[in-house]
N, CA, C and O atoms as a CHARMM CRD file, in Angstrom:
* protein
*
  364
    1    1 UNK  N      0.82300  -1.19600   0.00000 PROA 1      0.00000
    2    1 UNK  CA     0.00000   0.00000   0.00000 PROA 1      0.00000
    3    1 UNK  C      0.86500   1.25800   0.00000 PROA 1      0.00000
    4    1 UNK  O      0.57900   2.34000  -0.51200 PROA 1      0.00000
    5    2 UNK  N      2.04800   0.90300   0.70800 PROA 2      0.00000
    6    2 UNK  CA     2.93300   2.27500   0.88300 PROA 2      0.00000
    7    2 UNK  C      3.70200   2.57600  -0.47200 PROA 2      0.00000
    8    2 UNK  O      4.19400   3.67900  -0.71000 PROA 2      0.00000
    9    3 UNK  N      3.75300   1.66100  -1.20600 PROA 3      0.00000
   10    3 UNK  CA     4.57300   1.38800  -2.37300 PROA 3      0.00000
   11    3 UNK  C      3.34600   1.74500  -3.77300 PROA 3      0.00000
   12    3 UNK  O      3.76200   1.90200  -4.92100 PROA 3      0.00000
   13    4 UNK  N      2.25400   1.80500  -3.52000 PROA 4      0.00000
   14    4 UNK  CA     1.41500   1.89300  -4.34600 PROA 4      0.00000
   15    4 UNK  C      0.83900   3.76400  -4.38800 PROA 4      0.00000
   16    4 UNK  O      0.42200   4.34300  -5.39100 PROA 4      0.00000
   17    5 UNK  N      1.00600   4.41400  -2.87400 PROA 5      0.00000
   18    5 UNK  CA     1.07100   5.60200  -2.78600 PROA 5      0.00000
   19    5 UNK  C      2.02900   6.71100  -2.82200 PROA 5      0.00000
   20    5 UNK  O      1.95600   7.93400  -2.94900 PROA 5      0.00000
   21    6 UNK  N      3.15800   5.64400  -2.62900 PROA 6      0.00000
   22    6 UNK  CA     4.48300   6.58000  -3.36800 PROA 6      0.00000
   23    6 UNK  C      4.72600   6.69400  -5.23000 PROA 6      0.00000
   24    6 UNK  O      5.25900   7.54200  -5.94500 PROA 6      0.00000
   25    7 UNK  N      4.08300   5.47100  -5.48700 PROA 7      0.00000
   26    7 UNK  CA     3.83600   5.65800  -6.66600 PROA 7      0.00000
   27    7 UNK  C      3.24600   6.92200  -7.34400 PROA 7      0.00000
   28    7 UNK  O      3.82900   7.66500  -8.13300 PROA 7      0.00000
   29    8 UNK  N      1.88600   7.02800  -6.85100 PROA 8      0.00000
   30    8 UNK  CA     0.91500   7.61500  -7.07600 PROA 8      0.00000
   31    8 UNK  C      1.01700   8.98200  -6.79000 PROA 8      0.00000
   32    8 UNK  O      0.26100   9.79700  -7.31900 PROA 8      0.00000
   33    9 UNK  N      1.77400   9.25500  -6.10200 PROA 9      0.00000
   34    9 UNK  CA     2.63300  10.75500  -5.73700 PROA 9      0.00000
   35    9 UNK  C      3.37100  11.14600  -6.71000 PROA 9      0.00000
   36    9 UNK  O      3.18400  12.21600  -7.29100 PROA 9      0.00000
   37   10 UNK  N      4.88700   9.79200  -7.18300 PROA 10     0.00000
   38   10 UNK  CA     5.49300  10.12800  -8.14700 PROA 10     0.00000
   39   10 UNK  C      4.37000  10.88900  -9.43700 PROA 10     0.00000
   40   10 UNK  O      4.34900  12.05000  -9.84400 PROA 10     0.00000
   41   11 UNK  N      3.50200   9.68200  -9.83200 PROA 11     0.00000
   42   11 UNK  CA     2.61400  10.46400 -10.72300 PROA 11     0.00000
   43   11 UNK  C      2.21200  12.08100 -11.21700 PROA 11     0.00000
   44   11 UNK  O      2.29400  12.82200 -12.19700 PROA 11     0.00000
   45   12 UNK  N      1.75600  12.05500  -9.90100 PROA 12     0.00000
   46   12 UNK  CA     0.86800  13.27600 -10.16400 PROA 12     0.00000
   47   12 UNK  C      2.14500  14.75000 -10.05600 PROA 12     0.00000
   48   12 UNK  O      1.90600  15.90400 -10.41100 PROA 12     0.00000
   49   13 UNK  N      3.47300  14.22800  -9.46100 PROA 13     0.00000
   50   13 UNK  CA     3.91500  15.46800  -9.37300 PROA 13     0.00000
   51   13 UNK  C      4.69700  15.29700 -11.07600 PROA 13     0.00000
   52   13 UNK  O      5.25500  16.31400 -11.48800 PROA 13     0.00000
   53   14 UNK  N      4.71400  14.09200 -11.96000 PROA 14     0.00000
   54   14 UNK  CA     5.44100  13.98500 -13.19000 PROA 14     0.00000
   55   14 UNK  C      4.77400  14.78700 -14.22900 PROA 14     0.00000
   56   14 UNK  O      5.24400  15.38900 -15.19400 PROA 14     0.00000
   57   15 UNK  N      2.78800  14.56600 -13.52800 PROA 15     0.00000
   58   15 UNK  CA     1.71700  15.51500 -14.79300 PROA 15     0.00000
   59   15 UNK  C      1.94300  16.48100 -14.26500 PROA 15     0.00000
   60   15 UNK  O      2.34300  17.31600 -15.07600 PROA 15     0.00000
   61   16 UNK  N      1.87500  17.05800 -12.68900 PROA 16     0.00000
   62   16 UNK  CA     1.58700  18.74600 -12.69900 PROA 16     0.00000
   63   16 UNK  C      2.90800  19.23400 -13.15500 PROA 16     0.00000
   64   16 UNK  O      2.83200  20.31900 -13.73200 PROA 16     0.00000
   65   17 UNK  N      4.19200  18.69400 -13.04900 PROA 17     0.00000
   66   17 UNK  CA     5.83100  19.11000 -13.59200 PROA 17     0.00000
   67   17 UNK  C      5.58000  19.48500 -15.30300 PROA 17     0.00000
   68   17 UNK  O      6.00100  20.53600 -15.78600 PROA 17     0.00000
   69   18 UNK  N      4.96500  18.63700 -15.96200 PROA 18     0.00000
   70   18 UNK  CA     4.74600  18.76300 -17.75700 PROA 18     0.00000
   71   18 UNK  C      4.16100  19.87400 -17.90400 PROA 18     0.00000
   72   18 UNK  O      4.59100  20.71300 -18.69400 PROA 18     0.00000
   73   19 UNK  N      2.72500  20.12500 -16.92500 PROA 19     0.00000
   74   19 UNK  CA     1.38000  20.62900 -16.85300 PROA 19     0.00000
   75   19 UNK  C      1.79700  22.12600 -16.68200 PROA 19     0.00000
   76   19 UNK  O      1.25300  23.07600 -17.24400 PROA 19     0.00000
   77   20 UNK  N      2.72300  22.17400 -15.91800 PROA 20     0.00000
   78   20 UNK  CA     3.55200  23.55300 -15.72000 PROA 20     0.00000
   79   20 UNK  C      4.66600  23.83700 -16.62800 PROA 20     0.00000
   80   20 UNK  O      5.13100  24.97500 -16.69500 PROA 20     0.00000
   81   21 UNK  N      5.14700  22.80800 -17.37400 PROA 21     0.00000
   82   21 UNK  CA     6.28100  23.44100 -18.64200 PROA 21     0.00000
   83   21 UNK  C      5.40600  23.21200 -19.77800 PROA 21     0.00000
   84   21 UNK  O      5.97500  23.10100 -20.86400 PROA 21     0.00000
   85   22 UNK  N      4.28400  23.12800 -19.75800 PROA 22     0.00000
   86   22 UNK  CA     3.60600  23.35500 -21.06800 PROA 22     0.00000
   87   22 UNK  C      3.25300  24.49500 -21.11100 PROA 22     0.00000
   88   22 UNK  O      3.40100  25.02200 -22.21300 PROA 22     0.00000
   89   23 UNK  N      2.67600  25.33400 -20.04000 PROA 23     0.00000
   90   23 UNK  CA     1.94400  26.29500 -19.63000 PROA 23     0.00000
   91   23 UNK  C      3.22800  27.24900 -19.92500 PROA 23     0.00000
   92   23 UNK  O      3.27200  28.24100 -20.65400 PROA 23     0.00000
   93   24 UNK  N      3.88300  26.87400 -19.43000 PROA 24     0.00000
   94   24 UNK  CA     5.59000  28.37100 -19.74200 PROA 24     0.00000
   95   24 UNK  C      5.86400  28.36000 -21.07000 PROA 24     0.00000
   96   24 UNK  O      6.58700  29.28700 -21.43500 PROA 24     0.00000
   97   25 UNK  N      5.29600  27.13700 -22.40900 PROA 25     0.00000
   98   25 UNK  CA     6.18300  27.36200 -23.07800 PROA 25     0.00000
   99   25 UNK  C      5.23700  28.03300 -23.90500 PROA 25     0.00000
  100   25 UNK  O      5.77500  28.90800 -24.58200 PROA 25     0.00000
  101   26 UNK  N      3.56200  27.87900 -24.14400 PROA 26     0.00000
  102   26 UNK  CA     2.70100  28.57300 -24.19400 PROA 26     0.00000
  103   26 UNK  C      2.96900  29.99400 -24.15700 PROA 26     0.00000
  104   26 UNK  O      2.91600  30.78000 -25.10300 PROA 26     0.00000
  105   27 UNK  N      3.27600  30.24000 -22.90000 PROA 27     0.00000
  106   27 UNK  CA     3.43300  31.45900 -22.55000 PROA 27     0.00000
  107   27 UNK  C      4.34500  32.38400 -23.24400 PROA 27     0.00000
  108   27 UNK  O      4.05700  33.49300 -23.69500 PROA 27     0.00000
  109   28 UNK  N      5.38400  31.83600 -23.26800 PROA 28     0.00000
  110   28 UNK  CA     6.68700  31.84800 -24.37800 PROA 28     0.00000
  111   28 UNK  C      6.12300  32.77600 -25.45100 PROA 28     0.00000
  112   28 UNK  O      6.22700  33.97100 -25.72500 PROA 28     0.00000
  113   29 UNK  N      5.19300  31.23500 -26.16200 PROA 29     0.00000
  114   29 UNK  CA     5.85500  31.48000 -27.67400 PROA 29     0.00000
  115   29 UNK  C      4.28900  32.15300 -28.18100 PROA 29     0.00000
  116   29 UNK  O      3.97000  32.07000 -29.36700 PROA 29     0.00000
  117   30 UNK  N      3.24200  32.90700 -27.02100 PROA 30     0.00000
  118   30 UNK  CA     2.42000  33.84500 -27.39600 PROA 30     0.00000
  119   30 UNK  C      2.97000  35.10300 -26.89600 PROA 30     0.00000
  120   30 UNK  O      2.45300  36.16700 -27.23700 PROA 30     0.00000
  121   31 UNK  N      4.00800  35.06300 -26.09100 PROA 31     0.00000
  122   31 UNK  CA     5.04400  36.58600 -25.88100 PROA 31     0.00000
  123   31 UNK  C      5.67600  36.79300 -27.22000 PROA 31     0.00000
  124   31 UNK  O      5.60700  37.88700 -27.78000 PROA 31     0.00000
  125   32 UNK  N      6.17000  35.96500 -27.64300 PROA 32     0.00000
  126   32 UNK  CA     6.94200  36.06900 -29.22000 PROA 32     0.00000
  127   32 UNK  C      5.73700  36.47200 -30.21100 PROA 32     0.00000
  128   32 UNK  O      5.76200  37.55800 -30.78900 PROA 32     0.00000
  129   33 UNK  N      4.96400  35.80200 -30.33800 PROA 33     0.00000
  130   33 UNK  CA     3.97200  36.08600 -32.15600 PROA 33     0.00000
  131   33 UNK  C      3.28800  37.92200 -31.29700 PROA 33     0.00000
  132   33 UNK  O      2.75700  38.71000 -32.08000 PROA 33     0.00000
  133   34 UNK  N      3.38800  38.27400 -30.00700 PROA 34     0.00000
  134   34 UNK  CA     2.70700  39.28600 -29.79000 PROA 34     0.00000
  135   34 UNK  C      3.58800  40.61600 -29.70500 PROA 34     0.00000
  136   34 UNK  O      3.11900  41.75400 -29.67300 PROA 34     0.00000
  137   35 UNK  N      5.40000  40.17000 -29.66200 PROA 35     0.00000
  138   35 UNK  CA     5.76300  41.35500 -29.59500 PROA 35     0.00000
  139   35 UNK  C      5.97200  42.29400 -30.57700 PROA 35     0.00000
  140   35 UNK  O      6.70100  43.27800 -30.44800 PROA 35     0.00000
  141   36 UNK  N      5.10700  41.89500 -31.92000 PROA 36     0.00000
  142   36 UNK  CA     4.88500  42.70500 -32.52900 PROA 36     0.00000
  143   36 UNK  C      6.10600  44.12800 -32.91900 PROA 36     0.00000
  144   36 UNK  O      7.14900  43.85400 -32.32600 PROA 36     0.00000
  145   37 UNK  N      6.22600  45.19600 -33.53600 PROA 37     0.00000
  146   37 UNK  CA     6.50000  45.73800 -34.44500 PROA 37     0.00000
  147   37 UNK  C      8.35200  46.16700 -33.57700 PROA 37     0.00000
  148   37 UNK  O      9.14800  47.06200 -33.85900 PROA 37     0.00000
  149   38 UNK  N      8.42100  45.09700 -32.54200 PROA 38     0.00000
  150   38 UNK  CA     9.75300  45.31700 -32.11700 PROA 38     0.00000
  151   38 UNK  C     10.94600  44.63900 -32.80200 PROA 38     0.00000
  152   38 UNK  O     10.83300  44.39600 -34.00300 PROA 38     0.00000
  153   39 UNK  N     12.11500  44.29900 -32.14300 PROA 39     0.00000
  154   39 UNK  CA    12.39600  43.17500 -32.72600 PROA 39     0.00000
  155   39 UNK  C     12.15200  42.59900 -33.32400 PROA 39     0.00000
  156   39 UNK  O     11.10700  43.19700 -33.06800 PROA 39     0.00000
  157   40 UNK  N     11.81700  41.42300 -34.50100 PROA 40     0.00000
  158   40 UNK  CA    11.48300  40.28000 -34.52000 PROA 40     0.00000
  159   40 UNK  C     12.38600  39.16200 -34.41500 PROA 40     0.00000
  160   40 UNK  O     13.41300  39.02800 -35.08000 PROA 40     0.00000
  161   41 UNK  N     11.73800  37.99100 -33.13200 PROA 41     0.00000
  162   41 UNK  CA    12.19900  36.79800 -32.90900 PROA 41     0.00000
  163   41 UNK  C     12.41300  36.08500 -34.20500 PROA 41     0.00000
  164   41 UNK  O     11.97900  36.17200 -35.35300 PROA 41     0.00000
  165   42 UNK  N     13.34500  35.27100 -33.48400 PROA 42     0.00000
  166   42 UNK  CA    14.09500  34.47000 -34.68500 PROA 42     0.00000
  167   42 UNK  C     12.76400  33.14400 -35.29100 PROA 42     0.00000
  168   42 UNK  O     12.01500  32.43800 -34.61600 PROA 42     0.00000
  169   43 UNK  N     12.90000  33.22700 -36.50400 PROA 43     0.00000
  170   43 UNK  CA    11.86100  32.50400 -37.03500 PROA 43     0.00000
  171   43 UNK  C     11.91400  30.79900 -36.37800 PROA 43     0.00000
  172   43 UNK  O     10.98900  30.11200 -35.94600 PROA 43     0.00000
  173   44 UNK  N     13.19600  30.52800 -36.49700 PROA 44     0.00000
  174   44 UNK  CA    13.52600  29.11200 -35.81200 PROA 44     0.00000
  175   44 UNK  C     13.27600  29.09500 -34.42800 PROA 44     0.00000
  176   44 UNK  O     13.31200  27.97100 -33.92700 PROA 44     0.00000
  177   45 UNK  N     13.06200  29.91700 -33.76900 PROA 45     0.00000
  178   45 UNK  CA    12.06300  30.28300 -31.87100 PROA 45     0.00000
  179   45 UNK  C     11.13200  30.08400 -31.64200 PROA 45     0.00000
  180   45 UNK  O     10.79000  29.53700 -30.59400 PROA 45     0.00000
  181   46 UNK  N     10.20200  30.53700 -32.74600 PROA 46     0.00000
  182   46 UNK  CA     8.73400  30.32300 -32.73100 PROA 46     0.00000
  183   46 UNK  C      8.46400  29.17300 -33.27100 PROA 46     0.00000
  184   46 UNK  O      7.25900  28.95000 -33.39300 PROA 46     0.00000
  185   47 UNK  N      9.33800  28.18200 -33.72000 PROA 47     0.00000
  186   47 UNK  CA     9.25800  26.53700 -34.38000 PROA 47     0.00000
  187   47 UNK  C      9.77800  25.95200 -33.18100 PROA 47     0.00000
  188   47 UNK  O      9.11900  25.12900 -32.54500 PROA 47     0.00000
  189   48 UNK  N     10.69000  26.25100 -32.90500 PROA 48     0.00000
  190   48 UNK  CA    11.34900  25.31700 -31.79400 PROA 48     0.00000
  191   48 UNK  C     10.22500  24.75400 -30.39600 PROA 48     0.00000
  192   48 UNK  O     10.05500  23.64300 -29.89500 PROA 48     0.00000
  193   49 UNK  N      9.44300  26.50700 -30.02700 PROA 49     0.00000
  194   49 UNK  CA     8.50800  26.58800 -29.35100 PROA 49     0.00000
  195   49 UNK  C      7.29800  25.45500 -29.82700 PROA 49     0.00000
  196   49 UNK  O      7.00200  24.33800 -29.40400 PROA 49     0.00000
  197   50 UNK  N      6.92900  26.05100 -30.57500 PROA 50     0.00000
  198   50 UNK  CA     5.49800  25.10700 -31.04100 PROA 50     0.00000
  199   50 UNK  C      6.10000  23.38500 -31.22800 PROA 50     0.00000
  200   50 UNK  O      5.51600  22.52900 -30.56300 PROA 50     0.00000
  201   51 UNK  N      7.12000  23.01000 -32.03200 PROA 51     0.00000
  202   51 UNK  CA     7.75900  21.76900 -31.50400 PROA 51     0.00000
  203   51 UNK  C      7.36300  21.37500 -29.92600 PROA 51     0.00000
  204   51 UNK  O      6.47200  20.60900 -29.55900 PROA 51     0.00000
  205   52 UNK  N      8.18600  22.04200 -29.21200 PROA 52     0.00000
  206   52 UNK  CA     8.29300  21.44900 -27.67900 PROA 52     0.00000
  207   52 UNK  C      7.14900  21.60300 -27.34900 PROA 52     0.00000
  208   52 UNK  O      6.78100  20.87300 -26.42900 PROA 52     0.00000
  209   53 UNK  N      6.15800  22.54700 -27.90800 PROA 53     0.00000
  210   53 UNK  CA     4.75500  22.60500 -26.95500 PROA 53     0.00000
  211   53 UNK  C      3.98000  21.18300 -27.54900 PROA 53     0.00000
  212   53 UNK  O      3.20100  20.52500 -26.85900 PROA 53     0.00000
  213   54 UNK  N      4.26700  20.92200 -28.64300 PROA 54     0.00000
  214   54 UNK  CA     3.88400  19.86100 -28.82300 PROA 54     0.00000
  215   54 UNK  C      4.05600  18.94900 -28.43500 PROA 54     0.00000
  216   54 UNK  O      3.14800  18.23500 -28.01000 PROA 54     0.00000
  217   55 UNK  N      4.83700  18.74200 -28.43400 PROA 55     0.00000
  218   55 UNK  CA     6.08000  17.55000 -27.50200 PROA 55     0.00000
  219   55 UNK  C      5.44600  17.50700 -26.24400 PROA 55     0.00000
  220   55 UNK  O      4.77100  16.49400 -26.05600 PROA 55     0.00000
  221   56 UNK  N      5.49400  18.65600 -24.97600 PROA 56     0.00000
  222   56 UNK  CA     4.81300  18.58100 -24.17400 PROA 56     0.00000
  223   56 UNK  C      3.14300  18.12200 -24.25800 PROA 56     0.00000
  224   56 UNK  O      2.63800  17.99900 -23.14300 PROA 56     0.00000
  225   57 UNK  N      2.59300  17.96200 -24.95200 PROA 57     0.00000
  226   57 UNK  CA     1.24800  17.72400 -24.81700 PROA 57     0.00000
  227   57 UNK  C      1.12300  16.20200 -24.94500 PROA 57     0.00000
  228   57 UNK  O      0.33700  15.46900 -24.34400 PROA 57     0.00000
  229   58 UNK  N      2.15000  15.84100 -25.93900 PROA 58     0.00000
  230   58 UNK  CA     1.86100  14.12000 -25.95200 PROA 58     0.00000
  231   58 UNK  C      2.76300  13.58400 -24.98400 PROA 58     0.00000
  232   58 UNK  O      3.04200  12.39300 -24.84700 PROA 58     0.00000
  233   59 UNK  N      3.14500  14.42700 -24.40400 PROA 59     0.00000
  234   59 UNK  CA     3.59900  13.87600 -23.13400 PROA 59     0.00000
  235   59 UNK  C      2.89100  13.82000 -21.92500 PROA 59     0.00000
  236   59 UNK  O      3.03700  12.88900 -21.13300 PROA 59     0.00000
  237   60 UNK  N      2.07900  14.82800 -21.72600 PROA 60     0.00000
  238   60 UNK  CA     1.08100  15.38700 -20.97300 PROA 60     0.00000
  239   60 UNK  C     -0.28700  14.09400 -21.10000 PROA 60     0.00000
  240   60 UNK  O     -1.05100  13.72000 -20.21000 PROA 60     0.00000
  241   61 UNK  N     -0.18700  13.56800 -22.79800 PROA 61     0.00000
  242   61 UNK  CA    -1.37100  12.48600 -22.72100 PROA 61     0.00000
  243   61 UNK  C     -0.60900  11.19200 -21.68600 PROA 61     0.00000
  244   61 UNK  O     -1.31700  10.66300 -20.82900 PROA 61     0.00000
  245   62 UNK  N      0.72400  10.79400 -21.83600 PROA 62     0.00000
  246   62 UNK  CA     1.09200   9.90900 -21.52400 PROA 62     0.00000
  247   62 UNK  C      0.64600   9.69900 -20.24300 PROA 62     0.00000
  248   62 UNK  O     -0.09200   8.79600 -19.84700 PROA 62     0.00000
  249   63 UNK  N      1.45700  11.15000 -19.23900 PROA 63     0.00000
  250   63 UNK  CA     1.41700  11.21600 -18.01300 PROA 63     0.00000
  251   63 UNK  C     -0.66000  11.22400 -17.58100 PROA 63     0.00000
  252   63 UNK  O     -1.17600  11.17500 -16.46400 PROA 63     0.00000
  253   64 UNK  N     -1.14100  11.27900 -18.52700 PROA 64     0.00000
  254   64 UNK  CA    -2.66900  10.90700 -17.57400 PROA 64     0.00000
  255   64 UNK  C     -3.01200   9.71600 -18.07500 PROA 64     0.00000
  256   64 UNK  O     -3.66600   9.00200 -17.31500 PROA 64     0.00000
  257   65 UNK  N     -2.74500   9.27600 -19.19000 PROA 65     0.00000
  258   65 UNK  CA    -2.92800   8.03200 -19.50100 PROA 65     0.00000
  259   65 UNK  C     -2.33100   6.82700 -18.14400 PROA 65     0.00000
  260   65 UNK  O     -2.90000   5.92200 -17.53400 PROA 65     0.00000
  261   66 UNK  N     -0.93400   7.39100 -18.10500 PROA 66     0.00000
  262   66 UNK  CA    -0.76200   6.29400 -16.35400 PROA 66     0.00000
  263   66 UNK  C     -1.53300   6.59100 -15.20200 PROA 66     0.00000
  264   66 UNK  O     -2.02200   5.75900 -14.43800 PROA 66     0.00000
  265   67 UNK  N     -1.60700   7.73700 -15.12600 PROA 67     0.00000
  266   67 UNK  CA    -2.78600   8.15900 -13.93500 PROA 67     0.00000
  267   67 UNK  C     -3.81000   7.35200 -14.07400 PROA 67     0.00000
  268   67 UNK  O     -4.28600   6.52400 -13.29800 PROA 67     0.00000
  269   68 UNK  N     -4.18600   7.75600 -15.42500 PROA 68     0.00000
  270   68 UNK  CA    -5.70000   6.11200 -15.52200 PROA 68     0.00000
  271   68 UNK  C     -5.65500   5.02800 -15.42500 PROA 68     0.00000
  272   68 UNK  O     -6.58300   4.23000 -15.30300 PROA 68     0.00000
  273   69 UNK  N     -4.32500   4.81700 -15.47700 PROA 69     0.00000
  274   69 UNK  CA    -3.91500   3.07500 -15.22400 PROA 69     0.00000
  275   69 UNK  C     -3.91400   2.74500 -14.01000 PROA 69     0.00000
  276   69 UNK  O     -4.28100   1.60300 -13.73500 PROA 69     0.00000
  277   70 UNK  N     -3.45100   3.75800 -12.82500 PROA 70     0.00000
  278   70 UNK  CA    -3.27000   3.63600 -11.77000 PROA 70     0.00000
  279   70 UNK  C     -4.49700   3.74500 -11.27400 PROA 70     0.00000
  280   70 UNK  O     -4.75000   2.82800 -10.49200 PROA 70     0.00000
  281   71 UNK  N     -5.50800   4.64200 -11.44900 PROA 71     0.00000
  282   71 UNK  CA    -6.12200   4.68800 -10.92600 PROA 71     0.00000
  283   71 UNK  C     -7.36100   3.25700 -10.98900 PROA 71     0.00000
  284   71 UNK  O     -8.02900   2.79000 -10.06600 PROA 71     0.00000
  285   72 UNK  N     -7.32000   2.95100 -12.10000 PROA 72     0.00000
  286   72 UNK  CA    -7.84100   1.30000 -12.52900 PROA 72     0.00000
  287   72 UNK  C     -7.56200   0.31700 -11.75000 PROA 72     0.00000
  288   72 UNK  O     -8.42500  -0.49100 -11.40300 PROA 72     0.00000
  289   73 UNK  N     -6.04900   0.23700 -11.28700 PROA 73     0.00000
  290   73 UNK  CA    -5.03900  -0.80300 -10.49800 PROA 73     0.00000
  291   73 UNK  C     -5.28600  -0.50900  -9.38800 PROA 73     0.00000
  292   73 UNK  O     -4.94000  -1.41900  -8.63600 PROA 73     0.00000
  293   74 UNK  N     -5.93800   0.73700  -8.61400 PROA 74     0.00000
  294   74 UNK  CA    -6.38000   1.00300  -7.19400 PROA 74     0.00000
  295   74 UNK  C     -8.06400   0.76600  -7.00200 PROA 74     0.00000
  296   74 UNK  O     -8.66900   0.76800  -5.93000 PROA 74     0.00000
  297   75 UNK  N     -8.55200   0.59200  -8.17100 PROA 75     0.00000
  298   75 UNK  CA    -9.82800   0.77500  -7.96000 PROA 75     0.00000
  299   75 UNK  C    -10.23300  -1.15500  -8.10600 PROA 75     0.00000
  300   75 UNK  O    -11.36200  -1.63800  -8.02700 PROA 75     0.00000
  301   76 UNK  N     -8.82300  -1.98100  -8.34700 PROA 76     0.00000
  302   76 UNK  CA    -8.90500  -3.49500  -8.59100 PROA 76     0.00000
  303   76 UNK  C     -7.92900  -3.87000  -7.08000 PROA 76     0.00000
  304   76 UNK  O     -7.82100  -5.02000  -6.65500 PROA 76     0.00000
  305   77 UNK  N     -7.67300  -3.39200  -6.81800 PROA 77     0.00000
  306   77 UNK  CA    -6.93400  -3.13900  -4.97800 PROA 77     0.00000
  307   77 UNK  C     -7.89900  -3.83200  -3.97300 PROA 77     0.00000
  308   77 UNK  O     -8.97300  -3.32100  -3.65500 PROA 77     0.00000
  309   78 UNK  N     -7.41700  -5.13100  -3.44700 PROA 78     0.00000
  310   78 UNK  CA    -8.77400  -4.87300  -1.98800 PROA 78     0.00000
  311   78 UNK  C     -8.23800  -3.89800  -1.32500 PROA 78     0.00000
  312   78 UNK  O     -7.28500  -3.12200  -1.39800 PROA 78     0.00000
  313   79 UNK  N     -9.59800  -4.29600  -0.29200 PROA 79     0.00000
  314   79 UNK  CA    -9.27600  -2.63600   0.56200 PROA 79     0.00000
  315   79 UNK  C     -8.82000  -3.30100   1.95000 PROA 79     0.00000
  316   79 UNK  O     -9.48600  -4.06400   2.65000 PROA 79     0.00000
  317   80 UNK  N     -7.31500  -2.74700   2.21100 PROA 80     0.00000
  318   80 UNK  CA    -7.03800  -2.83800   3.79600 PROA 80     0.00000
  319   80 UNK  C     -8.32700  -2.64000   4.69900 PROA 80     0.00000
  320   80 UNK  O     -8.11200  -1.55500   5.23900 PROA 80     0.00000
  321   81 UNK  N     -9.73200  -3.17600   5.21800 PROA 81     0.00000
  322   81 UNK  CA   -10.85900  -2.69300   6.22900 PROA 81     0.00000
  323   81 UNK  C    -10.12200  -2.58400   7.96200 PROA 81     0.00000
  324   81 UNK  O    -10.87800  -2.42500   8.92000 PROA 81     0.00000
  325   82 UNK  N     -8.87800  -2.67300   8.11700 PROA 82     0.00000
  326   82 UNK  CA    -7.96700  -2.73700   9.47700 PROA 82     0.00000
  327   82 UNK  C     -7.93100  -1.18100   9.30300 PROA 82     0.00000
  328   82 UNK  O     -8.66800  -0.54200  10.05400 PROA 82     0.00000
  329   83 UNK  N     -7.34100  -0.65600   8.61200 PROA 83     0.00000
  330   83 UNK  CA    -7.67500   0.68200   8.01000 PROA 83     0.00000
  331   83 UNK  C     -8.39000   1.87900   8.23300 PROA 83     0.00000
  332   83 UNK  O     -8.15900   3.00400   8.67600 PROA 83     0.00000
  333   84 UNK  N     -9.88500   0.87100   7.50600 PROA 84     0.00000
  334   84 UNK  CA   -10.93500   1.38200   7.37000 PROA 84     0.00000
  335   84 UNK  C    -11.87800   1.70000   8.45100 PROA 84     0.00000
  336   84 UNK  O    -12.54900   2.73100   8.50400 PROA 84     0.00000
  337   85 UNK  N    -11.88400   0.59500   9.44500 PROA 85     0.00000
  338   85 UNK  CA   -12.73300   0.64800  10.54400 PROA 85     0.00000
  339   85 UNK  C    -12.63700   1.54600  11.61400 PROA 85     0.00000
  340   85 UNK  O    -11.60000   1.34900  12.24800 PROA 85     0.00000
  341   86 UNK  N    -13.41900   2.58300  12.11600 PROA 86     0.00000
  342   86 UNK  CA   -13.15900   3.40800  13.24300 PROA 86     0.00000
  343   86 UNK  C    -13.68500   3.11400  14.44200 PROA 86     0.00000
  344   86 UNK  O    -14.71100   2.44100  14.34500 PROA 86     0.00000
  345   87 UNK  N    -13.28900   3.42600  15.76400 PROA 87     0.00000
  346   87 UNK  CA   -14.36000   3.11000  16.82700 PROA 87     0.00000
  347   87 UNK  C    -15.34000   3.65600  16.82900 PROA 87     0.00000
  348   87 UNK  O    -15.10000   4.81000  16.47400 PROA 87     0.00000
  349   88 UNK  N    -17.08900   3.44300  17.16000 PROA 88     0.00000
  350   88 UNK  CA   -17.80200   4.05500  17.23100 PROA 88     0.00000
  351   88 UNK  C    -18.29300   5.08400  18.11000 PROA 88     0.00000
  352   88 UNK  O    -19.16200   5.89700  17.79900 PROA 88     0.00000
  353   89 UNK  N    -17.66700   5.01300  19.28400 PROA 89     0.00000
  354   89 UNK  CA   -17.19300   5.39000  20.68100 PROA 89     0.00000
  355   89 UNK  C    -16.64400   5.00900  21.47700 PROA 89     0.00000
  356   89 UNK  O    -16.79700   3.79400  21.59800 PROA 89     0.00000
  357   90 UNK  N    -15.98900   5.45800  22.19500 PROA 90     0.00000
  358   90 UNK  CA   -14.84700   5.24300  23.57800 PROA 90     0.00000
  359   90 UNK  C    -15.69500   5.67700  24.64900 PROA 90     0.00000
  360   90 UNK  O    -16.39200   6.69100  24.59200 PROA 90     0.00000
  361   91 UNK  N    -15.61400   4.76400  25.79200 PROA 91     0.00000
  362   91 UNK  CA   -15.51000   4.75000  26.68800 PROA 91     0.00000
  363   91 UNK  C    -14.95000   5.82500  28.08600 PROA 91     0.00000
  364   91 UNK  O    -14.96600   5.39600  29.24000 PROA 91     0.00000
């Protein structure tokens, strides 16, 4: 059980880690197509960007795709009821 929730930790901090460099690179590469009549970014920046944002997203499917696996493999888990059971009152 302890091995099944360290798992499940690893998980979720591997999607919110993607979930947050997708979101920066987003961020990125709509700072670039918007800075407009300054500079202009290098044409290979705004490819590189949309590449990796891509990249990040089918990565992003992966990382929930195991989440669903896991969560399948916990939901086929008996349940520790030693656990589960509380006293109903004390004495």
């Amino acid at each position: 059980m302890e091995q099944f929730q360290k798992e499940k930790e690893e998980l979720d901090k591997g999607c919110r880690e993607c979930k947050r460099k997708l979101q920066e690179c987003q961020k990125r590469l709509k700072e670039l197509e918007l800075s407009g009549p300054g500079p202009a970014p290098a044409p290979g920046e705004i490819q590189r960007l949309q590449a990796e944002a891509q990249h990040l997203r089918s990565e992003e499917r992966g990382w929930e795709g195991k989440l669903e696996e896991l969560r399948k493999k916990e939901r086929n888990m008996p349940w520790n009821v030693d656990t589960l059971s509380k006293d109903g009152f004390s004495k």
